[in-house]
Coordinates of C-alpha atoms in Angstrom, one line a residue:
M2 CA -16.0 -11.8 -3.3
I3 CA -12.9 -9.7 -4.7
D4 CA -13.7 -8.0 -7.6
H5 CA -10.4 -7.1 -9.5
A6 CA -11.9 -5.1 -12.3
H7 CA -13.4 -2.8 -10.0
D8 CA -10.0 -2.6 -8.2
L9 CA -8.2 -1.9 -11.6
E10 CA -10.4 1.2 -12.2
S11 CA -9.7 2.1 -8.8
V12 CA -6.2 2.0 -9.3
R13 CA -6.5 3.7 -12.2
E14 CA -8.2 6.7 -11.0
A15 CA -5.5 7.0 -7.7
T16 CA -3.1 6.8 -10.3
E17 CA -4.1 9.9 -11.8
R18 CA -4.6 11.9 -8.7
L19 CA -1.3 10.9 -8.1
L20 CA 0.4 12.2 -11.5
N21 CA -1.8 15.2 -11.3
A22 CA -0.4 16.3 -7.7
V23 CA 3.0 15.4 -8.5
A24 CA 3.2 17.5 -11.7
E25 CA 2.6 20.4 -9.7
L26 CA 6.4 19.9 -7.9
D27 CA 9.7 20.8 -9.4
N28 CA 13.1 19.1 -9.8
A29 CA 14.1 20.7 -6.6
S30 CA 11.1 19.7 -4.3
A31 CA 11.2 16.1 -5.9
A32 CA 14.1 15.9 -4.5
E33 CA 13.2 16.6 -1.0
P34 CA 13.0 14.2 1.8
S35 CA 9.6 12.3 2.0
R36 CA 8.0 11.1 5.2
L37 CA 9.5 7.9 4.4
P38 CA 13.0 7.5 6.5
G39 CA 16.0 7.6 3.8
W40 CA 13.6 8.4 1.0
S41 CA 13.5 11.4 -1.3
R42 CA 10.4 12.0 -2.9
G43 CA 12.3 10.2 -5.9
H44 CA 12.9 7.3 -4.2
V45 CA 9.2 7.0 -3.5
L46 CA 8.2 7.7 -7.3
A47 CA 11.1 5.3 -8.4
H48 CA 9.4 2.7 -6.2
I49 CA 5.7 3.2 -7.2
A50 CA 7.2 3.0 -11.1
R51 CA 8.9 -0.2 -10.4
N52 CA 6.1 -1.9 -8.2
A53 CA 4.0 -1.7 -11.0
D54 CA 6.6 -3.6 -13.2
A55 CA 6.9 -6.0 -10.2
L56 CA 3.3 -6.8 -10.3
V57 CA 3.2 -7.4 -14.1
N58 CA 6.1 -9.9 -13.3
V59 CA 3.7 -11.7 -10.8
L60 CA 0.6 -11.4 -13.3
E61 CA 2.6 -12.8 -16.0
G62 CA 4.2 -15.7 -14.3
R63 CA 7.5 -14.5 -13.2
P64 CA 9.1 -13.5 -10.1
M65 CA 8.5 -10.5 -8.3
Y66 CA 11.9 -9.3 -8.4
A67 CA 15.3 -11.0 -9.5
D68 CA 16.4 -10.5 -5.6
A69 CA 16.3 -7.8 -2.9
H70 CA 19.4 -6.2 -4.1
V71 CA 17.8 -5.8 -7.7
R72 CA 15.0 -4.0 -6.2
D73 CA 16.9 -1.6 -3.8
A74 CA 19.5 -1.1 -6.4
D75 CA 16.8 0.1 -9.3
I76 CA 15.1 2.2 -6.8
E77 CA 18.6 4.1 -6.0
R78 CA 19.1 4.1 -9.8
D79 CA 16.0 5.6 -10.5
A80 CA 15.4 8.2 -7.7
P81 CA 17.3 11.7 -9.0
R82 CA 16.0 11.6 -12.1
P83 CA 14.2 14.9 -13.4
L84 CA 10.7 15.1 -12.5
D85 CA 9.4 14.8 -16.1
V86 CA 11.3 11.5 -16.5
Q87 CA 9.8 10.5 -13.0
L88 CA 6.4 11.0 -14.5
A89 CA 6.5 9.3 -17.6
D90 CA 8.2 6.4 -16.0
V91 CA 5.2 6.5 -13.5
R92 CA 2.4 7.0 -16.0
E93 CA 4.1 4.4 -18.6
S94 CA 4.4 1.7 -15.8
A95 CA 0.9 2.1 -14.7
A96 CA -0.5 1.6 -18.5
R97 CA 1.9 -2.0 -18.3
F98 CA 0.3 -2.8 -15.1
Q99 CA -3.3 -2.0 -16.5
S100 CA -3.0 -3.8 -19.7
A101 CA -1.5 -7.0 -17.8
G102 CA -4.6 -6.8 -15.6
A103 CA -6.7 -6.5 -19.1
A104 CA -5.7 -9.5 -20.4
P105 CA -7.7 -12.9 -19.9
A106 CA -6.8 -14.7 -16.8
D107 CA -7.5 -17.2 -14.2
W108 CA -8.2 -15.1 -11.3
S109 CA -8.6 -17.4 -8.9
R110 CA -5.2 -18.5 -9.2
T111 CA -2.6 -18.5 -6.7
V112 CA 0.4 -16.2 -7.0
E113 CA 4.0 -15.6 -5.1
L114 CA 5.0 -11.9 -4.3
R115 CA 8.2 -11.0 -2.2
N116 CA 9.8 -13.2 0.4
G117 CA 7.6 -16.1 -0.5
V118 CA 4.0 -14.2 0.4
V119 CA 1.2 -15.8 -1.5
D120 CA -1.9 -14.5 -2.8
A121 CA -5.0 -14.6 -4.9
A122 CA -4.0 -13.0 -8.2
A123 CA -7.7 -11.4 -8.0
R124 CA -6.3 -9.5 -4.9
L125 CA -3.3 -7.6 -7.0
P126 CA -5.1 -4.9 -8.3
F127 CA -6.0 -4.2 -4.7
R128 CA -2.2 -4.2 -3.5
R129 CA -1.3 -1.9 -6.4
W130 CA -4.4 0.2 -5.0
V131 CA -2.5 0.3 -1.6
E132 CA 1.0 1.0 -2.5
V133 CA -0.3 4.1 -4.9
E134 CA -2.5 5.5 -2.2
L135 CA -0.4 5.3 0.9
H136 CA 2.8 6.0 -1.2
H137 CA 0.7 9.3 -2.1
V138 CA 0.6 10.2 1.4
D139 CA 4.2 9.4 1.9
L140 CA 5.3 12.1 -0.7
G141 CA 4.0 14.4 2.1
I142 CA 2.5 16.7 -0.6
G143 CA -1.0 17.6 0.8
H144 CA -2.5 14.0 0.1
E145 CA -3.3 12.8 3.7
L146 CA -5.1 9.6 5.4
E147 CA -8.2 11.3 5.7
D148 CA -8.6 12.2 2.1
L149 CA -8.5 8.1 0.9
S150 CA -12.1 6.8 0.2
E151 CA -14.3 4.8 3.0
E152 CA -14.0 2.2 0.8
F153 CA -10.1 2.1 0.6
T154 CA -9.8 2.9 4.4
E155 CA -11.8 -0.1 5.7
R156 CA -10.3 -2.7 3.3
E157 CA -7.0 -1.8 4.1
I158 CA -7.7 -2.0 7.7
E159 CA -9.4 -5.0 7.5
F160 CA -6.4 -6.3 5.2
L161 CA -3.6 -5.3 7.8
A162 CA -5.6 -6.4 11.0
E163 CA -5.7 -10.0 9.0
R164 CA -2.0 -9.6 8.3
F165 CA -1.5 -9.5 12.2
E166 CA -3.7 -11.8 12.8
G167 CA -2.4 -14.9 14.9
H168 CA 1.1 -13.0 15.3
P169 CA 2.4 -14.4 18.6
E170 CA 3.9 -11.1 19.7
V171 CA 0.6 -9.1 19.0
P172 CA -1.9 -9.7 21.9
P173 CA -5.6 -10.3 21.1
T174 CA -6.7 -6.8 20.1
R175 CA -10.1 -5.5 19.2
L176 CA -10.2 -2.4 16.8
T177 CA -13.1 0.0 16.1
D178 CA -13.9 3.3 15.0
G179 CA -16.9 3.6 16.9
T180 CA -19.2 1.8 14.2
R181 CA -17.0 -0.9 12.8
A182 CA -14.8 -3.7 14.2
W183 CA -11.8 -5.7 13.7
H184 CA -9.6 -8.3 15.5
T185 CA -6.0 -8.9 15.2
G186 CA -3.2 -10.7 17.2
R187 CA -3.2 -13.7 19.2
K188 CA -6.1 -15.9 19.2
A189 CA -8.1 -16.1 22.2
E190 CA -11.6 -15.9 23.5
G191 CA -11.8 -12.3 23.9
P192 CA -9.1 -9.4 23.6
E193 CA -6.8 -8.0 25.9
V194 CA -6.9 -4.5 24.2
T195 CA -9.5 -2.3 22.6
V196 CA -8.2 0.4 20.5
T197 CA -10.6 3.0 19.4
G198 CA -10.4 5.9 16.9
A199 CA -11.1 7.3 13.9
P200 CA -10.8 5.3 10.9
A201 CA -7.5 7.4 9.7
D202 CA -6.0 7.0 12.9
L203 CA -6.7 3.5 12.9
L204 CA -5.1 2.9 9.4
G205 CA -2.2 5.2 9.9
W206 CA -1.3 2.9 13.1
L207 CA -1.6 -0.3 11.4
S208 CA 0.5 0.6 8.6
G209 CA 3.4 2.4 10.5
R210 CA 2.4 6.1 9.4
R211 CA 1.5 7.1 12.7
D212 CA 2.5 6.5 16.2
G213 CA -1.0 5.8 17.9
S214 CA -1.4 8.8 19.6
G215 CA -4.9 9.6 18.4
L216 CA -6.2 6.5 19.5
A217 CA -7.8 5.5 22.8
L218 CA -7.3 2.6 24.7
D219 CA -8.8 0.0 27.1
G220 CA -7.7 -3.0 28.7
G221 CA -4.0 -2.2 28.4
P222 CA -1.0 -0.2 26.5
L223 CA -1.1 0.2 22.8
P224 CA 0.5 -3.2 21.4
A225 CA 3.5 -3.0 19.4
L226 CA 2.9 -4.0 15.9
P227 CA 6.1 -5.8 13.9
P228 CA 7.2 -4.5 10.7
L229 CA 4.9 -5.1 7.5

């Protein structure tokens, strides 16, 4: 069962780590490229802030974004701002998300996110946790996948494996770190490919942040994953 209150606290802690790390930057370094193609660090920070407000919309029964154009335009608009403005926006939008999450609600209800994706309201805090942690890594300022907690890494591997489960273009695949195992891809009696590696490398490959070169393969080549 999803513990949304636990995840809200984890989001708060992850946001504080991000804010403390970003506060060490200056305007010039905030404008430098991030690890995401075509995005500066300012783009990443703007996205983190606007994602918080978008998830408040979902929690309060509104569309996540008016449309894809508005989402992208808001990020482009906010990306060049001075670092102190970026920090204030990330902090204040995070507080709005925490406030919305603290309001009495039916956490078992189904909510709609972008592109028709639906999920339980109780999973929204975890989705926000993912945004904060992975985009902290994307900033390229010393926070790496290996620095993520064991709980977060295991849950995000499971979440992404479920996301690709049943996908016709992904072969039946077993993922393992040598202790735990997950399955993804097309349904089958057994896996065609077994992918073995450290949790950070598995997460990096599943999330599109690593090329899988650190993974060991048995039964076939590394599957090509569709975009998230």
